[in-house]
Coordinates of C-alpha atoms and ligand atoms in Angstrom, one line a residue:
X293 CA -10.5 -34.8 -19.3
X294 CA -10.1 -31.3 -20.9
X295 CA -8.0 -31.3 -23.7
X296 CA -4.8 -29.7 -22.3
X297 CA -3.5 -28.5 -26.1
X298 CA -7.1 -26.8 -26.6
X299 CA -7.1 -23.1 -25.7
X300 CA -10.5 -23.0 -25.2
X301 CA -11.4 -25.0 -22.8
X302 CA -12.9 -23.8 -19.8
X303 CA -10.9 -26.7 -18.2
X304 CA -11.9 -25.7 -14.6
X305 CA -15.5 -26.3 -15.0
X306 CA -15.1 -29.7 -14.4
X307 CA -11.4 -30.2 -12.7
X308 CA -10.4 -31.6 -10.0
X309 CA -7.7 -29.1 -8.7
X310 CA -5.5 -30.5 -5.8
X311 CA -3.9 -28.1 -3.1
X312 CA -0.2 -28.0 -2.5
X313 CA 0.8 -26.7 0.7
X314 CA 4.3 -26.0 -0.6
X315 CA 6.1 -26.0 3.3
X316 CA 4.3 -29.4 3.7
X317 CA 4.6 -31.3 -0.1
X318 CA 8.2 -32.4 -1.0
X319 CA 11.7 -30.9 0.0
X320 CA 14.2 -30.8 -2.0
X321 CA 17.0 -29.6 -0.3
X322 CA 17.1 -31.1 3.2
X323 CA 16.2 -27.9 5.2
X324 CA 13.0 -29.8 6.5
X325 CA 11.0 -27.5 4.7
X326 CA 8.8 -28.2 1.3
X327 CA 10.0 -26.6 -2.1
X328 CA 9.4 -25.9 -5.7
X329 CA 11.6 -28.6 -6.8
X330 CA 10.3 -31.0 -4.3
X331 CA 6.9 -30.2 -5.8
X332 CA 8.7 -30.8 -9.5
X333 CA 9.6 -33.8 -7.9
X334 CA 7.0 -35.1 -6.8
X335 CA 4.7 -33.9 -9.7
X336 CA 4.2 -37.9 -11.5
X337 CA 2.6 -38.4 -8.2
X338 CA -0.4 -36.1 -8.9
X339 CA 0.2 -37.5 -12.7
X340 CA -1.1 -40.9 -11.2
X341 CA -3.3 -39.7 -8.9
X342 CA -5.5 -38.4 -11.8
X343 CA -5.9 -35.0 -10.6
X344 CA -6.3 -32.2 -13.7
X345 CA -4.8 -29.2 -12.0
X346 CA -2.6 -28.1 -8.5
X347 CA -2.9 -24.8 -7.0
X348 CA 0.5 -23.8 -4.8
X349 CA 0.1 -21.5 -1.8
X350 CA 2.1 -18.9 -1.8
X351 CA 5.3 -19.6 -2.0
X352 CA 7.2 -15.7 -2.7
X353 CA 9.4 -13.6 -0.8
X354 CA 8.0 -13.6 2.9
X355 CA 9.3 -13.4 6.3
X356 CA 6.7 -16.3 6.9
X357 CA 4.9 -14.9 9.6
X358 CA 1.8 -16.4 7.8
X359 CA 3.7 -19.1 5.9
X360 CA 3.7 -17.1 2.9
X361 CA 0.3 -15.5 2.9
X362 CA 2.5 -12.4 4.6
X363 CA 4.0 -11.8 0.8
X364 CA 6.9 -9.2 0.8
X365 CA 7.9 -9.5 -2.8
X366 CA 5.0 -10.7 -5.0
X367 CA 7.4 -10.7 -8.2
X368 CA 9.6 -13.2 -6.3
X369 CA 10.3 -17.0 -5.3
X370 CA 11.3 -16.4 -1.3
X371 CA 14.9 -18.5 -0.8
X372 CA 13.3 -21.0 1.4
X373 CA 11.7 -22.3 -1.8
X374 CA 13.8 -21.9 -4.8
X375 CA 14.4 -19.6 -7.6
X376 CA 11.9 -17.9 -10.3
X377 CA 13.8 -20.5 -12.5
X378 CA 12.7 -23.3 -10.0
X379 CA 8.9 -21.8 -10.4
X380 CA 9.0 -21.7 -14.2
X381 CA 10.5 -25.4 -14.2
X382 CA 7.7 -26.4 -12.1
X383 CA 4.9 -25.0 -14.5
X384 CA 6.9 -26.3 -17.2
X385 CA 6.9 -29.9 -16.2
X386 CA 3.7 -29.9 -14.9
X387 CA 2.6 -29.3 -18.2
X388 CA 4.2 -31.6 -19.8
X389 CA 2.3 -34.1 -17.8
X390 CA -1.2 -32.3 -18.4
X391 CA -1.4 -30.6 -15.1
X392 CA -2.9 -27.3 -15.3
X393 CA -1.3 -24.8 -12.6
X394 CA -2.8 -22.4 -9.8
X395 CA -1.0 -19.9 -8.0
X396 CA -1.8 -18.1 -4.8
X397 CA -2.6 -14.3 -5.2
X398 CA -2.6 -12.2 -1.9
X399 CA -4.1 -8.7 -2.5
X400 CA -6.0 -8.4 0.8
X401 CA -3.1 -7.6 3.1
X402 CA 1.0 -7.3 2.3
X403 CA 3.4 -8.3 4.5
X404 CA 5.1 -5.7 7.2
X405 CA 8.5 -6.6 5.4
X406 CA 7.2 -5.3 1.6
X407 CA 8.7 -2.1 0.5
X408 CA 5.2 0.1 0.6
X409 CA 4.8 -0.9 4.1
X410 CA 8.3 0.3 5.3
X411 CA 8.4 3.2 3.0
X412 CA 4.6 4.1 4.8
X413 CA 6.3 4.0 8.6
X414 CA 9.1 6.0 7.2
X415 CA 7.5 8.6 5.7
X416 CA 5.2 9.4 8.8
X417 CA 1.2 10.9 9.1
X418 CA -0.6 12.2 6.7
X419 CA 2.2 10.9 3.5
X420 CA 1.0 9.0 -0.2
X421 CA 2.8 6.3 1.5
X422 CA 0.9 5.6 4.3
X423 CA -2.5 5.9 2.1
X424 CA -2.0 2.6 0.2
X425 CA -2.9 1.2 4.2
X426 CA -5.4 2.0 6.6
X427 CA -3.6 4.1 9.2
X428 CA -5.8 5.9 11.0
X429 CA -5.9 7.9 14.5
X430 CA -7.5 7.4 17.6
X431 CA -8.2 9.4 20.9
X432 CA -5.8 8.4 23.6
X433 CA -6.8 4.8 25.3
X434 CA -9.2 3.9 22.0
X435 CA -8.8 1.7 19.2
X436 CA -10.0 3.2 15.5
X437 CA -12.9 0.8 15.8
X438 CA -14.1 -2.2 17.3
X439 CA -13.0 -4.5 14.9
X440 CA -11.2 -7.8 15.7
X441 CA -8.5 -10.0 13.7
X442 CA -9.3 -13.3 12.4
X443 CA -6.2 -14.5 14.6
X444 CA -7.4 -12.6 17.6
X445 CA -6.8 -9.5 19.7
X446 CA -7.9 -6.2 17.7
X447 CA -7.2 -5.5 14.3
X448 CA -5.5 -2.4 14.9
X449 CA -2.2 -2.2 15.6
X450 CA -0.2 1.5 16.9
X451 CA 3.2 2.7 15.4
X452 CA 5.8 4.7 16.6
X453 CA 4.2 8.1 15.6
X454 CA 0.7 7.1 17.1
X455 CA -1.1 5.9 14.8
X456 CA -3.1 2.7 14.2
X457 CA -3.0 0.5 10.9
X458 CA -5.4 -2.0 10.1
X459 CA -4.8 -6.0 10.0
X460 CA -8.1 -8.2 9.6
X461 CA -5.6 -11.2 10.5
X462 CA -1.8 -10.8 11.8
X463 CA 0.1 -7.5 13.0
X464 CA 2.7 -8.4 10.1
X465 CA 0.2 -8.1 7.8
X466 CA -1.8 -4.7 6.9
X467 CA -4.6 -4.3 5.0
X468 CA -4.2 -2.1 1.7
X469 CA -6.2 0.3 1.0
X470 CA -7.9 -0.8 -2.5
X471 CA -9.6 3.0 -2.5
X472 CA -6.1 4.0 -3.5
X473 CA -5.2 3.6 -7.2
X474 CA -2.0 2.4 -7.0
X475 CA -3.0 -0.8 -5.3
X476 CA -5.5 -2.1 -8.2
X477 CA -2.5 -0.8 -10.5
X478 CA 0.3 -3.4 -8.7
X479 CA -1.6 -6.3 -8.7
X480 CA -2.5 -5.7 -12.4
X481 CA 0.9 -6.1 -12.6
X482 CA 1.6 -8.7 -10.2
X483 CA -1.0 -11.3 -12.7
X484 CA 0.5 -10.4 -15.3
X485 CA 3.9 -11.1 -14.3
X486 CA 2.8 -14.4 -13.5
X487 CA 0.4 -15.0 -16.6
X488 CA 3.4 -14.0 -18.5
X489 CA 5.1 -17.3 -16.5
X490 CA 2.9 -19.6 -18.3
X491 CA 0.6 -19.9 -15.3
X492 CA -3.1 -21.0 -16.0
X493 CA -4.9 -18.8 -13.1
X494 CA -5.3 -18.0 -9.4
X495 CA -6.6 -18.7 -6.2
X496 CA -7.0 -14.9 -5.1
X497 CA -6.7 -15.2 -1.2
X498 CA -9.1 -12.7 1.0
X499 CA -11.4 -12.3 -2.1
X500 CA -14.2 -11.1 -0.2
X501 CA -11.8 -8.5 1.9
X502 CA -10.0 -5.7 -0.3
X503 CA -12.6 -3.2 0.3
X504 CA -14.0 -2.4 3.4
X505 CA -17.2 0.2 4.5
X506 CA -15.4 3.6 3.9
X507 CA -16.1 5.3 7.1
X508 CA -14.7 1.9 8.7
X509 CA -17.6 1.8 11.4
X510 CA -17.6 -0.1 14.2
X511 CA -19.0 -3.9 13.6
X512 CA -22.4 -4.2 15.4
X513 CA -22.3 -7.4 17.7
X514 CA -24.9 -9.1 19.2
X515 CA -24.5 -9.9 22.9
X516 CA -23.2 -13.2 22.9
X517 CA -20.8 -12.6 20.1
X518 CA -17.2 -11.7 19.7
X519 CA -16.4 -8.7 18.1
X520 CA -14.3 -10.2 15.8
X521 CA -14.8 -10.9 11.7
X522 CA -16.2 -14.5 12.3
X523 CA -13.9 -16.1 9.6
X524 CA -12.8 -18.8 11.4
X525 CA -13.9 -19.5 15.2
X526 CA -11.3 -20.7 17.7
X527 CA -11.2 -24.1 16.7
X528 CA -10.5 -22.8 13.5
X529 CA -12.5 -25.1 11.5
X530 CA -15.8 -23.3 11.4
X531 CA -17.3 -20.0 10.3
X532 CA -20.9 -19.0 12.1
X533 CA -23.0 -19.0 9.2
X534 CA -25.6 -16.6 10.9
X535 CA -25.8 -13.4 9.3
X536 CA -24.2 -10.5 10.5
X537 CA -22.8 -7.0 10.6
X538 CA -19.5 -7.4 8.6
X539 CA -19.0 -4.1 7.6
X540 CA -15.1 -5.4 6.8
X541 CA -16.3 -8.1 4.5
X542 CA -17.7 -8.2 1.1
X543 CA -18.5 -5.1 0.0
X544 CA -20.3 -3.9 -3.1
X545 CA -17.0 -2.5 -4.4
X546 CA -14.8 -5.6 -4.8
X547 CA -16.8 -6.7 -7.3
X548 CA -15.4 -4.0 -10.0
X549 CA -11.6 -5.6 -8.5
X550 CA -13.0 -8.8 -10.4
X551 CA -14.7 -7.3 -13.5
X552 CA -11.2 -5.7 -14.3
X553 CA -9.9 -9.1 -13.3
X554 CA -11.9 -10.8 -15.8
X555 CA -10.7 -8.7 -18.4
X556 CA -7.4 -9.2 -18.0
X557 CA -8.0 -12.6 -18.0
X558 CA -9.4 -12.6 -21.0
X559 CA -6.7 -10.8 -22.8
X560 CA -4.4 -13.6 -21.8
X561 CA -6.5 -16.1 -23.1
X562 CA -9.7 -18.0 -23.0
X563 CA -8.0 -21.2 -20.9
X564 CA -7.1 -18.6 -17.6
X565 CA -9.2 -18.9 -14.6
X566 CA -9.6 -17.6 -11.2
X567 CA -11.0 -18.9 -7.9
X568 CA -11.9 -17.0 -5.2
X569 CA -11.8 -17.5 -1.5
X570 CA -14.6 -16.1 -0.3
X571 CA -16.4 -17.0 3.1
X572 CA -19.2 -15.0 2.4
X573 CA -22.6 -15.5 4.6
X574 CA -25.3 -17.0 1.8
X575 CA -24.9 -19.0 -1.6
X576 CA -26.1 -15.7 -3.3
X577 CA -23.8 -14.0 -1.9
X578 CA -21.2 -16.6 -3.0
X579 CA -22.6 -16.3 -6.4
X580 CA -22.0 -12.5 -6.7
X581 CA -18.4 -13.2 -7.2
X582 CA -18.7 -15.6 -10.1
X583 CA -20.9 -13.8 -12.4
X584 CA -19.8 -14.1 -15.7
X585 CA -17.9 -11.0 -16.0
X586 CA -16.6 -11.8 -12.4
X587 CA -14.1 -14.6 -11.3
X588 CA -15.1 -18.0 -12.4
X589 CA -15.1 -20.1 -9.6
X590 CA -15.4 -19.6 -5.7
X591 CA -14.5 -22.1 -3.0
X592 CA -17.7 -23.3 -1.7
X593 CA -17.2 -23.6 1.7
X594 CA -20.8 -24.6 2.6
X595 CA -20.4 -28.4 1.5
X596 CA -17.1 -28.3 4.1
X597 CA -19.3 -27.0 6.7
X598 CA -21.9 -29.4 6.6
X599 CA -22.0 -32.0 9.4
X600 CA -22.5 -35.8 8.7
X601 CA -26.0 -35.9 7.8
X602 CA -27.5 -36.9 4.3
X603 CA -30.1 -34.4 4.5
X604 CA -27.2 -31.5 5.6
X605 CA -25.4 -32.9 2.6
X606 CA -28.3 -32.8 0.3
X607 CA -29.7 -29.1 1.3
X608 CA -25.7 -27.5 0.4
X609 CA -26.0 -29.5 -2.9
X610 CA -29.7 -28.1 -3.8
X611 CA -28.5 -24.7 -2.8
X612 CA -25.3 -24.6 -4.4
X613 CA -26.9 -25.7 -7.7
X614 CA -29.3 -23.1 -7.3
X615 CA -27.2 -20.2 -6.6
X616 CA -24.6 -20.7 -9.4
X617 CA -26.5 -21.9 -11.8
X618 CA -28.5 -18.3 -12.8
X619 CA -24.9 -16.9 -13.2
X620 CA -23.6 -19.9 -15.7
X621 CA -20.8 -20.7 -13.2
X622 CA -19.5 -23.8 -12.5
X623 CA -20.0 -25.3 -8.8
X624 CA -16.9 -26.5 -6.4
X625 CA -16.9 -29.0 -3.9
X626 CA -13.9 -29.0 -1.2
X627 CA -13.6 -31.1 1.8
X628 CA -10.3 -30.2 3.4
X629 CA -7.6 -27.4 3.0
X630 CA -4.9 -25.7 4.9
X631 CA -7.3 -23.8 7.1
X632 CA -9.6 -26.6 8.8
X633 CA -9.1 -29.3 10.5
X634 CA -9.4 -32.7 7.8
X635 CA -12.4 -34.4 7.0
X636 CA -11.2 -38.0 8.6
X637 CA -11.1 -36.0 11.7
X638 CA -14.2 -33.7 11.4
X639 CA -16.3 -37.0 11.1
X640 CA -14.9 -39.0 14.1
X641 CA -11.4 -39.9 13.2
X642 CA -10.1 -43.2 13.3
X643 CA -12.0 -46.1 11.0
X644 CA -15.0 -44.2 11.4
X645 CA -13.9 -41.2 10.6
X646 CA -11.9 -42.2 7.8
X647 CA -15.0 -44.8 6.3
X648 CA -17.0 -41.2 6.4
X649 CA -13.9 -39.4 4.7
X650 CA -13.9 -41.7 2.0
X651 CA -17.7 -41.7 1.3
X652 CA -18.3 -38.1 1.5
X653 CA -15.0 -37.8 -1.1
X654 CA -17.0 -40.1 -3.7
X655 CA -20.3 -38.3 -3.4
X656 CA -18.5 -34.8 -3.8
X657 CA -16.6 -36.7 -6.3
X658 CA -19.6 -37.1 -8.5
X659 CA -21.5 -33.7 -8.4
X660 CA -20.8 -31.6 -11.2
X661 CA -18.0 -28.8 -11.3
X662 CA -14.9 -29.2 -9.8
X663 CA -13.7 -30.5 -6.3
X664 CA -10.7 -29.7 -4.7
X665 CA -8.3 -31.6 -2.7
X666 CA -5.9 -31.1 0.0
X667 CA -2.6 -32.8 -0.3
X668 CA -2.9 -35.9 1.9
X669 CA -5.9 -36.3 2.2
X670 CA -5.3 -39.1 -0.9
X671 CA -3.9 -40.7 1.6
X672 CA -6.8 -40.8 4.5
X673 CA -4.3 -38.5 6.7
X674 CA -6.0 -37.3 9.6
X675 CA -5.4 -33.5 11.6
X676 CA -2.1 -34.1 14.0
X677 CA -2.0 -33.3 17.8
X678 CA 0.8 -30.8 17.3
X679 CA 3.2 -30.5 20.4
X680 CA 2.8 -26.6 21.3
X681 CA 6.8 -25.8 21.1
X682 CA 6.0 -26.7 18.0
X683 CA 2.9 -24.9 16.6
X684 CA 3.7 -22.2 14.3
X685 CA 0.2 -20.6 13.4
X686 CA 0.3 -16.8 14.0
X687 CA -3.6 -17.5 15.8
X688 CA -1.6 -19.4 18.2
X689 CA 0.7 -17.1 18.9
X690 CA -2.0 -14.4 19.5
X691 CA -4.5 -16.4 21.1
X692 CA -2.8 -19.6 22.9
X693 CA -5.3 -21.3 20.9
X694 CA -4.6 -24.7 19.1
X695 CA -4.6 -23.1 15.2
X696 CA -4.1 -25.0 11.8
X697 CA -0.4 -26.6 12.3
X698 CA -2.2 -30.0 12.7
X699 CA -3.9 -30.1 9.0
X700 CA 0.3 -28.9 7.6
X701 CA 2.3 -31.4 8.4
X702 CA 4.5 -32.6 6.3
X703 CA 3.4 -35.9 3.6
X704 CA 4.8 -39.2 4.3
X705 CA 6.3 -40.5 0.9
X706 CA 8.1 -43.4 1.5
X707 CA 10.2 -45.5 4.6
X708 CA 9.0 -46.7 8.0
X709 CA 10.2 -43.7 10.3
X710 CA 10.2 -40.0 10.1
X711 CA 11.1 -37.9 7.6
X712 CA 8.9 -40.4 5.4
X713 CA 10.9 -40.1 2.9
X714 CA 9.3 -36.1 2.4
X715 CA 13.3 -34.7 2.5
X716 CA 16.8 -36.2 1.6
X717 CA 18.7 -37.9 4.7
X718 CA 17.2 -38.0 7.7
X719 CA 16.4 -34.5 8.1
X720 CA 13.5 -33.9 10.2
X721 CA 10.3 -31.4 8.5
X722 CA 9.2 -28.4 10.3
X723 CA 6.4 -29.8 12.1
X724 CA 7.3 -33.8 13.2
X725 CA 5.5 -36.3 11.8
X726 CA 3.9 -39.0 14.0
X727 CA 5.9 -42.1 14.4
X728 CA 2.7 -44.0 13.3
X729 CA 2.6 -42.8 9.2
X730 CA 4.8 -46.0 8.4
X731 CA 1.7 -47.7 6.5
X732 CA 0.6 -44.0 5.0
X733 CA 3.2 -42.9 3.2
X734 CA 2.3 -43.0 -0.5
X735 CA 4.6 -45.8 -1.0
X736 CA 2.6 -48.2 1.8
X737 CA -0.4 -47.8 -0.5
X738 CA 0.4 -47.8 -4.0
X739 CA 1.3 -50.9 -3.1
X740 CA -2.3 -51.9 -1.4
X741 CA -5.4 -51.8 -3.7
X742 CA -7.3 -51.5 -0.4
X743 CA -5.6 -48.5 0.4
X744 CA -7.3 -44.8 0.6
X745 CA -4.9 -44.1 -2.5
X746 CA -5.8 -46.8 -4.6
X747 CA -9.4 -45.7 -3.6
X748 CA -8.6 -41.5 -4.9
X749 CA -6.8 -43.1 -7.8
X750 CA -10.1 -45.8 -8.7
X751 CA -12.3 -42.8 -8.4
X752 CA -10.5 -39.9 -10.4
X753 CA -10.0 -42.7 -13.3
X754 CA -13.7 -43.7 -13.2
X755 CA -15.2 -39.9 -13.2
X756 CA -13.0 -39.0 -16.3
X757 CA -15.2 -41.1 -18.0
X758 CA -18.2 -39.2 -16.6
X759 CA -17.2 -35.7 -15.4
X760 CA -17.6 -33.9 -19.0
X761 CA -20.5 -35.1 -20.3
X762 CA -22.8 -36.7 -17.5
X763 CA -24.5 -33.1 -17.5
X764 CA -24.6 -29.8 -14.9
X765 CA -28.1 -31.5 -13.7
X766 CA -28.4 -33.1 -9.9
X767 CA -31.5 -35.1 -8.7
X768 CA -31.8 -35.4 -5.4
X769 CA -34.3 -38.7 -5.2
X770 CA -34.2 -39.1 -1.3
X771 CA -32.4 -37.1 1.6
X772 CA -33.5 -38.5 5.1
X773 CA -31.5 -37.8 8.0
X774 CA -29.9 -41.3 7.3
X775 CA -29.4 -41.8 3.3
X776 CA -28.8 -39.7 0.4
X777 CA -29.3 -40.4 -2.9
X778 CA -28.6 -38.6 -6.2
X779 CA -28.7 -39.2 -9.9
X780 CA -26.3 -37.4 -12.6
X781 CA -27.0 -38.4 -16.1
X782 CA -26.7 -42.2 -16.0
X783 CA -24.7 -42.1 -12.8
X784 CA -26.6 -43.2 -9.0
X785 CA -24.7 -41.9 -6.2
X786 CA -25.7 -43.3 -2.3
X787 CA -24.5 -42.0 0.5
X788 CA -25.4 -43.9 4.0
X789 CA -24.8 -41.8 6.6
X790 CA -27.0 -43.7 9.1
X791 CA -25.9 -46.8 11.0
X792 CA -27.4 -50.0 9.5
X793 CA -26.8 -50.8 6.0
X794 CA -29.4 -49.8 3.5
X795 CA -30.4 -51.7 -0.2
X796 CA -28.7 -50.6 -3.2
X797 CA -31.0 -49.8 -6.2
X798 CA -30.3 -51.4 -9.5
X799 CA -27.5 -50.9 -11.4
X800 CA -24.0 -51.8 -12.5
X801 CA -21.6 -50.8 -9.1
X802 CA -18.9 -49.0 -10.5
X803 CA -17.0 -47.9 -7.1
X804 CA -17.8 -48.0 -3.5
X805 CA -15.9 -46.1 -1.0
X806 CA -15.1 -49.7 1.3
X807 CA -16.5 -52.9 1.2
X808 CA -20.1 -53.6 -0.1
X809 CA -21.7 -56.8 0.1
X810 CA -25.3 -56.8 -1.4
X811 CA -26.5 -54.1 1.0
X812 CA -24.5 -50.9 1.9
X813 CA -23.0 -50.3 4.6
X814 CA -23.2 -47.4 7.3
X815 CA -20.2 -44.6 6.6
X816 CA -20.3 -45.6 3.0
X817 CA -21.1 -44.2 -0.6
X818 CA -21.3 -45.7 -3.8
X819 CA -21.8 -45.0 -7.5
X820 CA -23.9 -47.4 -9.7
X821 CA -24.4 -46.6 -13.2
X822 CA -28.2 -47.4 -14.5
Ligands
NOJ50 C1 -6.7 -17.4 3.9 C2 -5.6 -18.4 3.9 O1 -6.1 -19.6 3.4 C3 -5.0 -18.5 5.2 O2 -4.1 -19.5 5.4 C4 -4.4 -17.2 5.6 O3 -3.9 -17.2 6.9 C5 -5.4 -16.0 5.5 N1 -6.1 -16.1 4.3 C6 -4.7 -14.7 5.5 O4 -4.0 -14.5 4.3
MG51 MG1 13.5 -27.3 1.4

């Protein structure tokens, strides 16, 4: 592990960095809602768990029409989750155990609710108020363009007055306008205020977004395609990764955002990072926003993409490697966030799905850089069938489409019914838990050395004794459609995603991701050292 004391460590280049979904984690309070001091809380649990860093999501003042990524005060903790003195407690503690700490920046889009957004209706056409956002005017029965949200419907939404403002994803939240100079000027700002907090970087939201092309042209769509930005497709747990006319995503200019960035960074120290969600279209252009005077990591989305298939697996690992490694940046892995629907399920659900789950976790587990986690998925949770009176994504409520409530709800802890054990009492969460979790919560399996937690906690105590020095350098020895297999330094990885179990090569087995006996199974990884 990175030597938490030692300021100049790029710690992040080989971290594993779990996400905390902060409605979903731990509540403190009993309002069925997650909080900073449940996270507090709950921090020895990550302790244990072996993870190096947690990112929050956003947890400021917000009217939660995006659960938090709708921020209204970015200098603020909202009420539904604490105080400022809850957040610095948090970061506090979480040092203390050697936990490194993300938070979530959101620069794309503000929320409806923030101050320059109700001073821009206020003040009407034309005014320095509006021109931090993209208002714009359109002939009677048109939109500005023919752009669509991410949550679907248009992207433009009219006011009072007449005119239109953009909003690449919900009504409640418009797009800035990062043209304007007081927009790069507050977020300047807004890091800083939370550098100054003792934080040890960001997950910028939207990082491929800010800018968009100038003359905001209409997108070009093929025939069979939506007219929409292709960030997530209605099952919301893809992206189309066919290139094409995005004239609202990743433009040249966002990249001198990130230089500036980098800069700042720097001047707080050499141990502050930043990550970048980015879905762009190809590993290169991925790579753009990690150069080294960039950001230093970006989520890489492709490895979550890929379907079960060794040779999928091993083509996102060859051009992953590829494309960061003329830039010097570290590589991530992630499987599962609050966005898609989990892994267990994407592969089949059930054992199957969870067998899968658990091998494709120790092969990302292995590769070099860092890979991120979703909270639960340490515990082989799989997406949840959420009743629709109780579905609270904003692309549901635009679309009547299933959205992303079924990856959030809330972590079983402890106890054989609902609330698990996730809030004093027996106050319910915010999205109910199924009445099946009794053998998930994390107390069911700490207590099983079968369990998919003992399994997270075997491999995160295994790759510290590999992650920093088994070297940046990935073989890839065979890659059929059925079995994958990879050496590291003096680390084997196999991967058998076929259906009849295949001969392991020599070597000491250090971990297996279920039971091996002599051969290994179908749905099942391990790691042998030579
Ligand atoms: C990406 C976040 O991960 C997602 O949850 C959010 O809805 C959008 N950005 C908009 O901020
Ligand atoms: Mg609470």
């Amino acid at each position: 592990m990175a030597d938490l004391n030692d300021p100049t460590t790029q710690w992040w280049r080989n971290s594993v960095v779990y996400q905390v979904y902060v409605r979903s984690f731990a509540d403190s309070d009993g309002d069925g809602i997650g909080d900073l001091p449940g996270i507090t809380s709950r921090l020895p649990h990550l302790a244990e768990l072996g993870v190096d860093a947690l990112w929050i999501t956003p947890f400021y003042t917000s009217p939660q029409h995006d659960h938090g990524y709708d921020v209204a005060d970015y200098r603020d903790v909202d009420p539904l989750f604490g105080t400022l003195s809850d957040a610095d407690d948090l970061v506090a503690r979480a040092h203390e155990l050697g936990l490194r700490v993300v938070v979530d920046i959101v620069p794309n889009h503000t929320s409806s609710e923030h101050e320059w957004f109700q001073a821009a209706l206020a003040a009407g056409k034309g005014s320095p108020e509006r021109a931090r956002y993209l208002f714009r005017d359109a002939p009677d029965g048109e939109l500005p363009n023919n752009w669509g949200s991410v949550f679907g419907g248009p992207a433009w939404t009219q006011v009072d007055d007449g005119q239109w403002y953009l909003h690449l994803f919900d009504s409640t939240q418009p797009d800035l306008d990062w043209r304007n100079p007081e927009v790069p000027a507050m977020f300047e700002d807004v890091l800083r205020f939370w550098l100054d907090r003792g934080v040890d970087g960001f997950r910028i939201d939207v990082a491929h977004g800010l800018f968009k092309v100038e003359s905001l042209r209409d997108q070009e769509v093929g025939e069979d395609e939506r007219p929409s930005s292709g960030q997530v497709n209605t099952d919301h747990s893809m992206v189309s990764l066919d290139l094409k006319d995005e004239p609202m995503w990743d433009q040249p200019e966002v990249h001198d955002v990130y230089r500036s960035w980098h800069r700042l960074l720097d001047e707080a120290g050499p141990d502050k990072m930043a990550v970048a969600e980015a879905w762009t279209q190809t590993p290169e252009s991925m790579a753009a926003f990690v150069r080294p005077d960039e950001l230093d990591q970006a989520f890489n989305f492709a490895w979550l993409l890929a379907d079960w298939s060794a040779e999928a697996f091993a083509r996102v690992i060859t051009s992953t490697l590829a494309a960061v490694e003329p830039v010097g940046a570290s590589p991530t892995w992630v499987l599962s966030n609050h966005d898609v629907v989990r892994h267990t399920t994407r592969y089949g659900g059930g054992a199957v799905g969870l067998a899968r789950a658990r091998a494709a976790t120790l092969t990302m587990l292995a590769l070099p850089g860092s890979s991120y986690l979703y909270q639960g998925e340490e515990l082989g949770l799989e997406q949840v069938d959420v009743a629709p009176e109780h579905r609270q994504d904003p692309s549901w409520l635009r679309t009547g489409e299933v959205g992303r409530d079924g990856c959030r709800v809330p972590i079983p802890w402890s106890g054989t019914q609902a609330p698990y054990g996730f809030g004093p009492g027996e106050a319910q969460p915010w999205i109910p838990q199924p009445d099946d979790w009794a053998a998930l919560t994390v107390e069911a399996q700490a207590a099983d050395p079968g369990s998919t937690l003992a399994f997270y906690r075997d491999a995160l105590r295994i790759r510290r004794e590999f992650a920093w020095t088994a070297g940046d350098k990935v073989d890839v020895l065979d890659s059929d459609d059925d079995v994958l297999v990879l050496r590291r330094g003096p680390l084997t990885v196999v991967l058998n995603c076929g259906t009849t179990p295949v001969e392991l090569p020599e070597g000491e087995l250090l971990l297996a991701s279920g039971p091996v006996e002599g051969t290994l199974p179908a749905n099942t990884a391990a790691w042998l050292r030579a």
